[in-house]
CSV table of C-alpha atoms in Angstrom, one decimal:
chain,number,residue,atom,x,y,z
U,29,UNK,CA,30.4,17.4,30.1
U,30,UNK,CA,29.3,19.0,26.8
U,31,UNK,CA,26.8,17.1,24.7
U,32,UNK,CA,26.2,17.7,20.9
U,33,UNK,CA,23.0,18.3,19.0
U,34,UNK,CA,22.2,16.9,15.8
U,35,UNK,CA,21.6,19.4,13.3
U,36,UNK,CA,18.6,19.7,11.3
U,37,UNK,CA,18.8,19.6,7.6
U,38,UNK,CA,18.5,23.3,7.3
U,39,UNK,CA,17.9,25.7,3.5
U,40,UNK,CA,19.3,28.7,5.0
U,41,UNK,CA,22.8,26.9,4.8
U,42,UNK,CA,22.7,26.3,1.3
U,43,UNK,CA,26.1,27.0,-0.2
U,44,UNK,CA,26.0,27.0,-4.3
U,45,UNK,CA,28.6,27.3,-6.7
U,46,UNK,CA,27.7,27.2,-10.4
U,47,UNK,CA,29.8,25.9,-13.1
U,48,UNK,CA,32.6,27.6,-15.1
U,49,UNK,CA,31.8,25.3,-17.8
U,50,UNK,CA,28.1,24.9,-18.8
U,51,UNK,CA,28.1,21.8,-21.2
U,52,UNK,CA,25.9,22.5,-24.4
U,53,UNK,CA,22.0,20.9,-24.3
U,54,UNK,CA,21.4,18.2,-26.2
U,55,UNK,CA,18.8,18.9,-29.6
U,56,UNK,CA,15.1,17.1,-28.4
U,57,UNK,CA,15.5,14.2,-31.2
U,58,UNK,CA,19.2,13.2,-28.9
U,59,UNK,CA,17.6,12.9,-25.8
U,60,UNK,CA,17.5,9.2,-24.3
U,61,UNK,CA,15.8,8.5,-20.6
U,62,UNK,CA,18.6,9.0,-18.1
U,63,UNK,CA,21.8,8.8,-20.0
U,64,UNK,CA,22.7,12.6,-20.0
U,65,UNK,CA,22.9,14.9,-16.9
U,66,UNK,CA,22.7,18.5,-16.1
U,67,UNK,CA,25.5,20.7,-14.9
U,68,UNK,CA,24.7,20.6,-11.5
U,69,UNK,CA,24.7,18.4,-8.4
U,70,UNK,CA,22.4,19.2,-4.9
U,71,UNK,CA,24.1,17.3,-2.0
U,72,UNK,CA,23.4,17.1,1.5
U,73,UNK,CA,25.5,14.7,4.3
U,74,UNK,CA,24.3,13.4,7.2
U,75,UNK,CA,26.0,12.2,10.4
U,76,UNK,CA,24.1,10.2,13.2
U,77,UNK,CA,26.3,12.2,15.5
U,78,UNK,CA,26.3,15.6,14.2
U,79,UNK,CA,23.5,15.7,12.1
U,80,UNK,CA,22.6,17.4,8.8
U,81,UNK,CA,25.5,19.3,7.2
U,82,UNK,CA,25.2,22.1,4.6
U,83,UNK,CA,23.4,21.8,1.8
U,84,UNK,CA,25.9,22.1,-1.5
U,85,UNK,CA,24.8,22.7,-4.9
U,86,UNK,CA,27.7,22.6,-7.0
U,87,UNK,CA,29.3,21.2,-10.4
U,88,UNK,CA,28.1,17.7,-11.3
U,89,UNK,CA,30.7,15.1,-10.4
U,90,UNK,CA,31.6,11.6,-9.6
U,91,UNK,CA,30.3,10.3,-5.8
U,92,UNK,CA,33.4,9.1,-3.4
U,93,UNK,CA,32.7,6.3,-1.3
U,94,UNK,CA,34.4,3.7,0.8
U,95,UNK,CA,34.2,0.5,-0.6
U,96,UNK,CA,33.6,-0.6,2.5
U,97,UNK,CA,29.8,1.9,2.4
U,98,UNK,CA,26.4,0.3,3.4
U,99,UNK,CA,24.8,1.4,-0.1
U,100,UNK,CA,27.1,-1.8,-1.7
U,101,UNK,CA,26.6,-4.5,0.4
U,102,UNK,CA,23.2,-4.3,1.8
U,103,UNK,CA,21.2,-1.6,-0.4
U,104,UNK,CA,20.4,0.7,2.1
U,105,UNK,CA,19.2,2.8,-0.7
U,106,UNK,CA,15.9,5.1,-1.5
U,107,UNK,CA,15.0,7.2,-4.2
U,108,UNK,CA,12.4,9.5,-6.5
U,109,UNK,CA,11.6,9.8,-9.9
U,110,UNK,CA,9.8,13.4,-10.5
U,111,UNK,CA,9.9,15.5,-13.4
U,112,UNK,CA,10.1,19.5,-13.8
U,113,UNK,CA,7.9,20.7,-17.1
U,114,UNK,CA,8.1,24.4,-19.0
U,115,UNK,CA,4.7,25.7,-19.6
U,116,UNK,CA,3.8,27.7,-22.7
U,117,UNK,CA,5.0,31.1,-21.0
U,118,UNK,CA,8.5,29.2,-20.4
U,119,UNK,CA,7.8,28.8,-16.9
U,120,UNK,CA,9.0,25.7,-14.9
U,121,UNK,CA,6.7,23.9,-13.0
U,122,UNK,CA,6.9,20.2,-10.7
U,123,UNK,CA,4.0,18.2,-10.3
U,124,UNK,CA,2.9,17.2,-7.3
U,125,UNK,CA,6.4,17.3,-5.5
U,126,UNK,CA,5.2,17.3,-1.6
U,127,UNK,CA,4.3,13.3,-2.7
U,128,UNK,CA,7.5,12.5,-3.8
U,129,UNK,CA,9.3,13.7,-1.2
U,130,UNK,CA,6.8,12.4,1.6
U,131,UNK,CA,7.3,8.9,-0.2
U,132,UNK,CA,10.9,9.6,-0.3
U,133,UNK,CA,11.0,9.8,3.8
U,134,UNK,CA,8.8,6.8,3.9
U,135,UNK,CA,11.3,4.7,2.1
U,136,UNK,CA,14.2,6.2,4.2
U,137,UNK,CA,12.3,5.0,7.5
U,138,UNK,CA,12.3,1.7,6.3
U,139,UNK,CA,15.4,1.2,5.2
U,140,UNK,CA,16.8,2.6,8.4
U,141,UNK,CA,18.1,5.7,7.0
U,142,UNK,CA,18.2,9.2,8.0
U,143,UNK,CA,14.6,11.3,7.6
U,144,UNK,CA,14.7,14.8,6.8
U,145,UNK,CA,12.2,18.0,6.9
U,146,UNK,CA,10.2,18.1,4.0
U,147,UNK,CA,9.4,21.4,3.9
U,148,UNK,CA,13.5,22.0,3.6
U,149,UNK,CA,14.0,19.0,1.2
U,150,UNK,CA,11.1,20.5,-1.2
U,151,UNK,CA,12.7,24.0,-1.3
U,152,UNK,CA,15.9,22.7,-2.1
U,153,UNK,CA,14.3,20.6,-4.9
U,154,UNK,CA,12.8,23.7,-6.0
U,155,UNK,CA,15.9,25.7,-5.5
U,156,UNK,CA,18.2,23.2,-7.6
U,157,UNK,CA,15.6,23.1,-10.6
U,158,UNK,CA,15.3,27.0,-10.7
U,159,UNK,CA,19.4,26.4,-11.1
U,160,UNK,CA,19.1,23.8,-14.0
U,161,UNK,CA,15.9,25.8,-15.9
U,162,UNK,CA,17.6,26.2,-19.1
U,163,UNK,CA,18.0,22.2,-19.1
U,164,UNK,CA,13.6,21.7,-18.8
U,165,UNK,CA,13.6,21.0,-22.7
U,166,UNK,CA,10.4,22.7,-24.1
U,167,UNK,CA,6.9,20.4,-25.5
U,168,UNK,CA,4.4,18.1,-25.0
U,169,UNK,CA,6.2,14.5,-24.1
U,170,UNK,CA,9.4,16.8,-23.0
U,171,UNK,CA,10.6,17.2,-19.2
U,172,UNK,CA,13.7,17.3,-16.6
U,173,UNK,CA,13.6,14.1,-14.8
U,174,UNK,CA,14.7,14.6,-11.4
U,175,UNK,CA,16.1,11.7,-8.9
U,176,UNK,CA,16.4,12.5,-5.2
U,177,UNK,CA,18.5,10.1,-4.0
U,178,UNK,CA,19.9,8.5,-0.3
U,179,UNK,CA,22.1,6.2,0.6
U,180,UNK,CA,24.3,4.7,3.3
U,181,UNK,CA,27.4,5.4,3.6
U,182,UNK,CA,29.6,4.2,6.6
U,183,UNK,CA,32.0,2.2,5.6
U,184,UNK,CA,31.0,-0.7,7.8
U,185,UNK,CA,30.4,-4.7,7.0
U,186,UNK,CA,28.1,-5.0,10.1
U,187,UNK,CA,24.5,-5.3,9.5
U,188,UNK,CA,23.4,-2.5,11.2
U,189,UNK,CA,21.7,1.1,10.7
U,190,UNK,CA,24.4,2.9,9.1
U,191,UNK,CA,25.9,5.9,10.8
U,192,UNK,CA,26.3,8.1,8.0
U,193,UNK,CA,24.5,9.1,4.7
U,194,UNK,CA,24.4,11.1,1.8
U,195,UNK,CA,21.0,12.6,0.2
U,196,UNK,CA,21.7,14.1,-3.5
U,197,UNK,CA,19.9,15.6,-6.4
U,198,UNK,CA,20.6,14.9,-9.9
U,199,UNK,CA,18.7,15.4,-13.2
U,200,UNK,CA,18.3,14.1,-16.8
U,201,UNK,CA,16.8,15.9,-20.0
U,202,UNK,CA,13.8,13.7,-20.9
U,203,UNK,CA,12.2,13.7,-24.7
U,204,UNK,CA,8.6,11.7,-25.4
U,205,UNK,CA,9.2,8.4,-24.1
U,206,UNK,CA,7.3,7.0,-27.0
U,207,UNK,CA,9.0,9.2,-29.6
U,208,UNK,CA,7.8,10.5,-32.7
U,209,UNK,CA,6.0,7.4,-33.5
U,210,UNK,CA,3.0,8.0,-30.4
U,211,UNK,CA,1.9,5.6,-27.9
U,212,UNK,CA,2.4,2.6,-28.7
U,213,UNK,CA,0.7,-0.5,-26.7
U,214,UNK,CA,2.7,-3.1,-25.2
U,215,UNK,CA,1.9,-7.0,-24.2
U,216,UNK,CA,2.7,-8.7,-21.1
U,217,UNK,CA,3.9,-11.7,-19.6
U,218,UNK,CA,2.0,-12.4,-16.4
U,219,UNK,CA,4.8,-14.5,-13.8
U,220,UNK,CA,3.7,-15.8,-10.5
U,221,UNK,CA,8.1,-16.4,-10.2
U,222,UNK,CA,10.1,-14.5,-9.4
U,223,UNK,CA,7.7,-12.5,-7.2
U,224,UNK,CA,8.5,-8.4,-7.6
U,225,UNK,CA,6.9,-8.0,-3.9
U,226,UNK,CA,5.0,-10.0,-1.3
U,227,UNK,CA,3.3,-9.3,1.7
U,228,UNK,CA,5.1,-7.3,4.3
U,229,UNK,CA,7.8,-6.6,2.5
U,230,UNK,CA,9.0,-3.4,1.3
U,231,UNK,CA,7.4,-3.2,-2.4
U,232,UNK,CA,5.1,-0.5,-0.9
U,233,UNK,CA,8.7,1.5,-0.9
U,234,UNK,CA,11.1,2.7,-3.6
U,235,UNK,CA,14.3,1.3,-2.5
U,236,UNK,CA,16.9,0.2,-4.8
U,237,UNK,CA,16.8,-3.5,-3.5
U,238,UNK,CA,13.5,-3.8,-5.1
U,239,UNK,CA,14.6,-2.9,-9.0
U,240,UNK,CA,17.4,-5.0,-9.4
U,241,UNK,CA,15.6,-8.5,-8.9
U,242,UNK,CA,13.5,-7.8,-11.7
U,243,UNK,CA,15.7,-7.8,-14.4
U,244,UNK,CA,16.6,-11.5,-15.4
U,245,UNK,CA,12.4,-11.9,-15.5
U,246,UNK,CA,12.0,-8.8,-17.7
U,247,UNK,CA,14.4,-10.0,-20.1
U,248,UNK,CA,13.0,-13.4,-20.1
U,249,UNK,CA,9.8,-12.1,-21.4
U,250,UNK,CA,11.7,-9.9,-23.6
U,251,UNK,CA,13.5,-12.7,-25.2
U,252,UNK,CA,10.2,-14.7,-25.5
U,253,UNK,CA,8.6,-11.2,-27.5
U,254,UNK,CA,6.6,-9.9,-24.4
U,255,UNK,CA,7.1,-6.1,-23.6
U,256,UNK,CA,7.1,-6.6,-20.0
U,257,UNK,CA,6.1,-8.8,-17.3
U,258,UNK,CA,2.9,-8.7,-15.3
U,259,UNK,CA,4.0,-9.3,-11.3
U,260,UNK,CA,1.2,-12.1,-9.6
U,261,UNK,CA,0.4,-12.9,-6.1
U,262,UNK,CA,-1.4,-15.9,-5.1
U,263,UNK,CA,-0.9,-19.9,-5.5
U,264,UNK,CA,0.6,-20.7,-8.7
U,265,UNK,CA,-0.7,-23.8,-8.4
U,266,UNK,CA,-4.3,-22.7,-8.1
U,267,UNK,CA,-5.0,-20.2,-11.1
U,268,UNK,CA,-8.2,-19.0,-9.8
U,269,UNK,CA,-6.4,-17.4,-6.5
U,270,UNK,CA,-3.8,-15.3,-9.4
U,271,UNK,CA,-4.3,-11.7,-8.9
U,272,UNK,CA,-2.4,-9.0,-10.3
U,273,UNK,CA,0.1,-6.8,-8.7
U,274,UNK,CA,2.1,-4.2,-10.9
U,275,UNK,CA,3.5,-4.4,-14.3
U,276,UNK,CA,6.7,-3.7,-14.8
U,277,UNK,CA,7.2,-0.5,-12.8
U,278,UNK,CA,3.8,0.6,-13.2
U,279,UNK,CA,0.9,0.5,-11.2
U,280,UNK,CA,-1.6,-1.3,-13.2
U,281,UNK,CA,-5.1,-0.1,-13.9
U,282,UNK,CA,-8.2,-1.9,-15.3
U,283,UNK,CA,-11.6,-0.6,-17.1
U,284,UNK,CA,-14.3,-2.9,-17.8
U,285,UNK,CA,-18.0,-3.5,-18.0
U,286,UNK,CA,-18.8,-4.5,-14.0
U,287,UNK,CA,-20.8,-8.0,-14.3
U,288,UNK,CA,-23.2,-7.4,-11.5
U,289,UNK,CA,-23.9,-3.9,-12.0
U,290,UNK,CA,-23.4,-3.5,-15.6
U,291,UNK,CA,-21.7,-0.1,-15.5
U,292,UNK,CA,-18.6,1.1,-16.5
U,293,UNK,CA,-16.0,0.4,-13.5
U,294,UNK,CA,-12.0,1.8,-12.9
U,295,UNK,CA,-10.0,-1.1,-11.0
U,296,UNK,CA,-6.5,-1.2,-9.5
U,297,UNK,CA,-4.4,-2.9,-6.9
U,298,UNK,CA,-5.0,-1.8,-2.9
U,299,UNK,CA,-2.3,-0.2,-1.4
U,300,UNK,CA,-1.6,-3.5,0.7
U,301,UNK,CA,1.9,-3.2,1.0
U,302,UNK,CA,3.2,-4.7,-1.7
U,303,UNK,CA,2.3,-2.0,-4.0
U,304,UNK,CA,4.4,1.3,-4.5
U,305,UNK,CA,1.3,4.3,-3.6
U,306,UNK,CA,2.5,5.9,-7.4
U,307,UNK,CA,1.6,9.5,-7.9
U,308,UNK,CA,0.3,9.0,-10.8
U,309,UNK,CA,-2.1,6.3,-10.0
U,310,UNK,CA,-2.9,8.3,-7.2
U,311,UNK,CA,-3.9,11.3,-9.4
U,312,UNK,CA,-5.4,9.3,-11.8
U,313,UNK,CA,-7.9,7.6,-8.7
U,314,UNK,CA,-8.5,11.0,-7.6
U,315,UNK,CA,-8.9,13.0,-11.4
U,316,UNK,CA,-11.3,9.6,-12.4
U,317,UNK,CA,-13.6,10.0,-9.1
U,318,UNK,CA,-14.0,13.5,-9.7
U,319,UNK,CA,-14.8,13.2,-13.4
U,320,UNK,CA,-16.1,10.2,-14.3
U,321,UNK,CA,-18.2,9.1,-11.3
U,322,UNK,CA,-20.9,11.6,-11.9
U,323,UNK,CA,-20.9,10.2,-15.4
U,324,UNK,CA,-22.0,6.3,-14.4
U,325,UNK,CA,-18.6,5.8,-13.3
U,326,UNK,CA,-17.5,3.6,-10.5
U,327,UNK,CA,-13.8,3.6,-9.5
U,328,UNK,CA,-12.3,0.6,-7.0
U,329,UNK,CA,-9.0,-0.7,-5.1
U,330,UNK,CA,-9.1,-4.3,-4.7
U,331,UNK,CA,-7.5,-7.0,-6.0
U,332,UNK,CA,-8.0,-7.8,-9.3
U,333,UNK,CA,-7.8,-11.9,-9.9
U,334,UNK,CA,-6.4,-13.0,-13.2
U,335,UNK,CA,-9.3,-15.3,-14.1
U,336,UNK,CA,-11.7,-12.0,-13.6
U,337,UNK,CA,-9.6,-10.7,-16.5
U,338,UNK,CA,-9.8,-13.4,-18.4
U,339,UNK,CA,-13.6,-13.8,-18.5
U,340,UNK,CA,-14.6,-10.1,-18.9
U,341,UNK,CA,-12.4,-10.7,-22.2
U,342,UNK,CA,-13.7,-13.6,-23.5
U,343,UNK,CA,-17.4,-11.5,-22.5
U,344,UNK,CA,-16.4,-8.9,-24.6
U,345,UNK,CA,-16.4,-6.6,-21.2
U,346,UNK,CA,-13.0,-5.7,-20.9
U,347,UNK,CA,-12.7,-2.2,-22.3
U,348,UNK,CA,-8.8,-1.6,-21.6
U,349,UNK,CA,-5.8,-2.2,-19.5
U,350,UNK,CA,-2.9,-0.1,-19.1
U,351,UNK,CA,0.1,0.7,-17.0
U,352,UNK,CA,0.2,4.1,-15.0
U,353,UNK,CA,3.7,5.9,-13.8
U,354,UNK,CA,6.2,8.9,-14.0
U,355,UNK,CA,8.0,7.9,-17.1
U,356,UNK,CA,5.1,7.2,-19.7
U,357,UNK,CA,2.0,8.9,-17.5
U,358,UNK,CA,-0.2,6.1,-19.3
U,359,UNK,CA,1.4,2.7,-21.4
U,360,UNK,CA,-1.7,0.8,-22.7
U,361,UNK,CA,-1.6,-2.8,-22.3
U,362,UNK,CA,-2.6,-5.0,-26.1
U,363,UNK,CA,-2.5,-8.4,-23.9
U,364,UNK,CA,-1.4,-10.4,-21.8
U,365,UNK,CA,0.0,-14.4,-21.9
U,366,UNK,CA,-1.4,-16.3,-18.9
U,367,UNK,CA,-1.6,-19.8,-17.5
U,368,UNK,CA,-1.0,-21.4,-21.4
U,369,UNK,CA,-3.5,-18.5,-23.1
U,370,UNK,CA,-3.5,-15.3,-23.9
U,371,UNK,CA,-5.8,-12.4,-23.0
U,372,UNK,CA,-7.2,-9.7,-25.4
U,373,UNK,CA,-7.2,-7.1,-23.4
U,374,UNK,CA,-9.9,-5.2,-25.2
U,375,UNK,CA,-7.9,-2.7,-27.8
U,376,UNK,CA,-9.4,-2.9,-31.6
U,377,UNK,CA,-6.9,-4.1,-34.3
U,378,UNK,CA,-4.7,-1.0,-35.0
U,379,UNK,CA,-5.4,1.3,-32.1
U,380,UNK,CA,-2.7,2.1,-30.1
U,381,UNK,CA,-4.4,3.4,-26.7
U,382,UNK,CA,-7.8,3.1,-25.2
U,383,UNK,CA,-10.5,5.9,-24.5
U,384,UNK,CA,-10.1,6.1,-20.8
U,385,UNK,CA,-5.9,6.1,-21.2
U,386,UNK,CA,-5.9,8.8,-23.7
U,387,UNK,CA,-8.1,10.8,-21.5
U,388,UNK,CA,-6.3,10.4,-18.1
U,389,UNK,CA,-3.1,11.4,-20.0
U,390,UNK,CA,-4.6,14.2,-21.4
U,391,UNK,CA,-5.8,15.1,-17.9
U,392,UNK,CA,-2.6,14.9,-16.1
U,393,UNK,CA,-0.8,16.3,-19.2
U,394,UNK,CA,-2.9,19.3,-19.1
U,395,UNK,CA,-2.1,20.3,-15.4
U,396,UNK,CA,1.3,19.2,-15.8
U,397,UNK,CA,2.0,21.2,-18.8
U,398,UNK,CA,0.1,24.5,-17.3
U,399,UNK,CA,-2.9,24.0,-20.0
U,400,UNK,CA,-5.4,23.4,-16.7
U,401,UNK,CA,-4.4,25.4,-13.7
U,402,UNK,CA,-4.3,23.1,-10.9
U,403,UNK,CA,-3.1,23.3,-7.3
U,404,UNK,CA,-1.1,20.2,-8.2
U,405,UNK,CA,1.1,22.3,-10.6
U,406,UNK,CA,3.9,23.9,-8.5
U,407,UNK,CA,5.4,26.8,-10.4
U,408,UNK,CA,9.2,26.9,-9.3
């Protein structure tokens, strides 16, 4: 009796074929976040029999499924947003990549579907992006946003771990999020309901069940002239127990005078589990404690209680909120409509961002863009 051994998702099997028919890049003022795509596609299937097949890089196309796959009924669904920069010398370089695709495994695991290598998953990244070079627009604000994706795919109604998958690559020309206009700060609207996450669910993850939900509320606030909406934890019914998760799909960052000690103090959200561990809030943690602590500086994860907020404003101690993530690096917060009020959230009339934003996007900008050299820069 033979038995059969899963394959691993191996690089050395990568089969590519390029296009006959590049398509022509869009000019910088055209592009719009994630409505154009590059030539390519990287795919890779996955069997829970057989394992890992080849890895295929090959013409973009359209995705056939059963209507009948996992992905449509019961999400079983992860993904990444990364982005791939030019430098000044024209070289390509990702930022960070070994987090996205650790976090990437993470959410597979707990969404019960297939994990993979990294190591191979990162040089096929790397692989794919060397393909699609020409399509890393050049400038400041400018990138190739990259989504590694994985889904289930047996065509099966049973709630179950699905038997088959499909990991794929695509990418999107990115131009300044903000445009040629600059940053531009944003108010929100804090909502204890709908709650984005809760404890012991899965908003530590980036699965696609977690996006969705979040719409309706968004464009609530929207309608109502907020920018976004501030996700809470706690009792509604007992203000003082509010605290603040995310905002939007940011992690959501805080810089104010500390009452006790009087100093200048960085706050943000724990990684409880109901908080995706963003790279860029991670970077920013780690840039902040290296720079700013010997400077007076104290930088802390803990919850951050609405009523906290609202007092260090009304104090005058509130320096600046913002918004951290892939998309914008930084979006400064203006304020932010709570329990019947609304909070200043420390930005003088016609400033746009605050000190400690501007410089924590400068920072990551810097080693993003090549200006600082930085182990975190990964030349493709």
């Amino acid at each position: 009796m033979s038995t059969t051994t899963a394959q691993g998702l191996d690089f050395s099997r990568l089969v590519i074929t390029k296009t006959d028919s590049p398509k022509p890049l869009l000019p910088s003022d055209k592009l719009q976040f994630g409505r154009s795509f590059t030539d390519h596609i990287l795919t890779a299937e996955w069997d829970s029999q057989t394992g890992w097949a080849a890895p295929v890089i090959e013409p973009y196309k359209a995705l056939t499924l059963d209507p009948a796959a996992s992905v449509f009924h019961y999400a079983f669904c992860c993904f990444e947003g990364m982005k791939a920069y030019k430098d000044a010398d024209g070289r390509v370089r990702l930022f960070r990549p070994e987090k996205n695709i650790q976090r990437l495994n993470d959410s597979a695991a707990r969404v019960a579907l297939p994990t993979f290598d990294e190591d191979v998953v990162l040089k096929l990244l790397s692989e794919y992006t060397k393909l699609e070079s020409r399509w890393v627009p050049e400038g400041r604000g400018f990138a190739l946003y990259l989504r590694p994706t994985l889904v289930g795919t047996s065509p099966d109604l049973s709630v179950s771990r699905p038997g088959s998958a499909l990991l794929y690559v695509i990418a999107s020309p990115v131009g300044n999020y903000f445009g040629s206009s600059g940053v531009k700060a944003i108010s929100l609207q804090a909502a204890s309901s709908p709650v984005r996450a809760w404890p012991g669910g899965a908003g530590n993850k980036k699965v696609g069940g977690n996006y969705a939900p979040t719409i309706v509320a968004t464009e609530q606030a929207t309608h109502q002239g907020w920018q976004q909406v501030l996700w809470l934890l706690g009792d509604p019914a007992v203000p003082e127990e509010q605290y603040m998760t995310e905002c939007g799909t940011m992690n959501l960052f805080v810089a104010w005078i500390n009452p006790e000690t009087k100093s200048k103090e960085l706050l943000t959200a724990p990684l409880d589990g109901t908080i995706l561990p963003g790279i860029t809030r991670d970077s920013i943690l780690a840039l902040a404690r290296e720079r700013l602590v010997p400077q007076g500086w104290t930088v802390t994860e803990r919850r951050v209680y609405m009523h906290e907020v609202k007092t260090a404003s009304e104090q005058g101690r509130l320096l600046e909120v913002f918004g951290s993530g892939t998309a914008l690096v930084v979006s400064p917060i203006r304020s932010i409509s709570w329990n019947g009020g609304v909070i200043d959230c420390g930005l003088p009339e016609g400033q746009e961002i605050g000190d400690f934003a501007r410089t924590a996007k400068n920072w990551l900008e810097d080693i993003q863009y090549g200006v600082d050299e930085h182990p975190w820069s990964v030349v493709v």
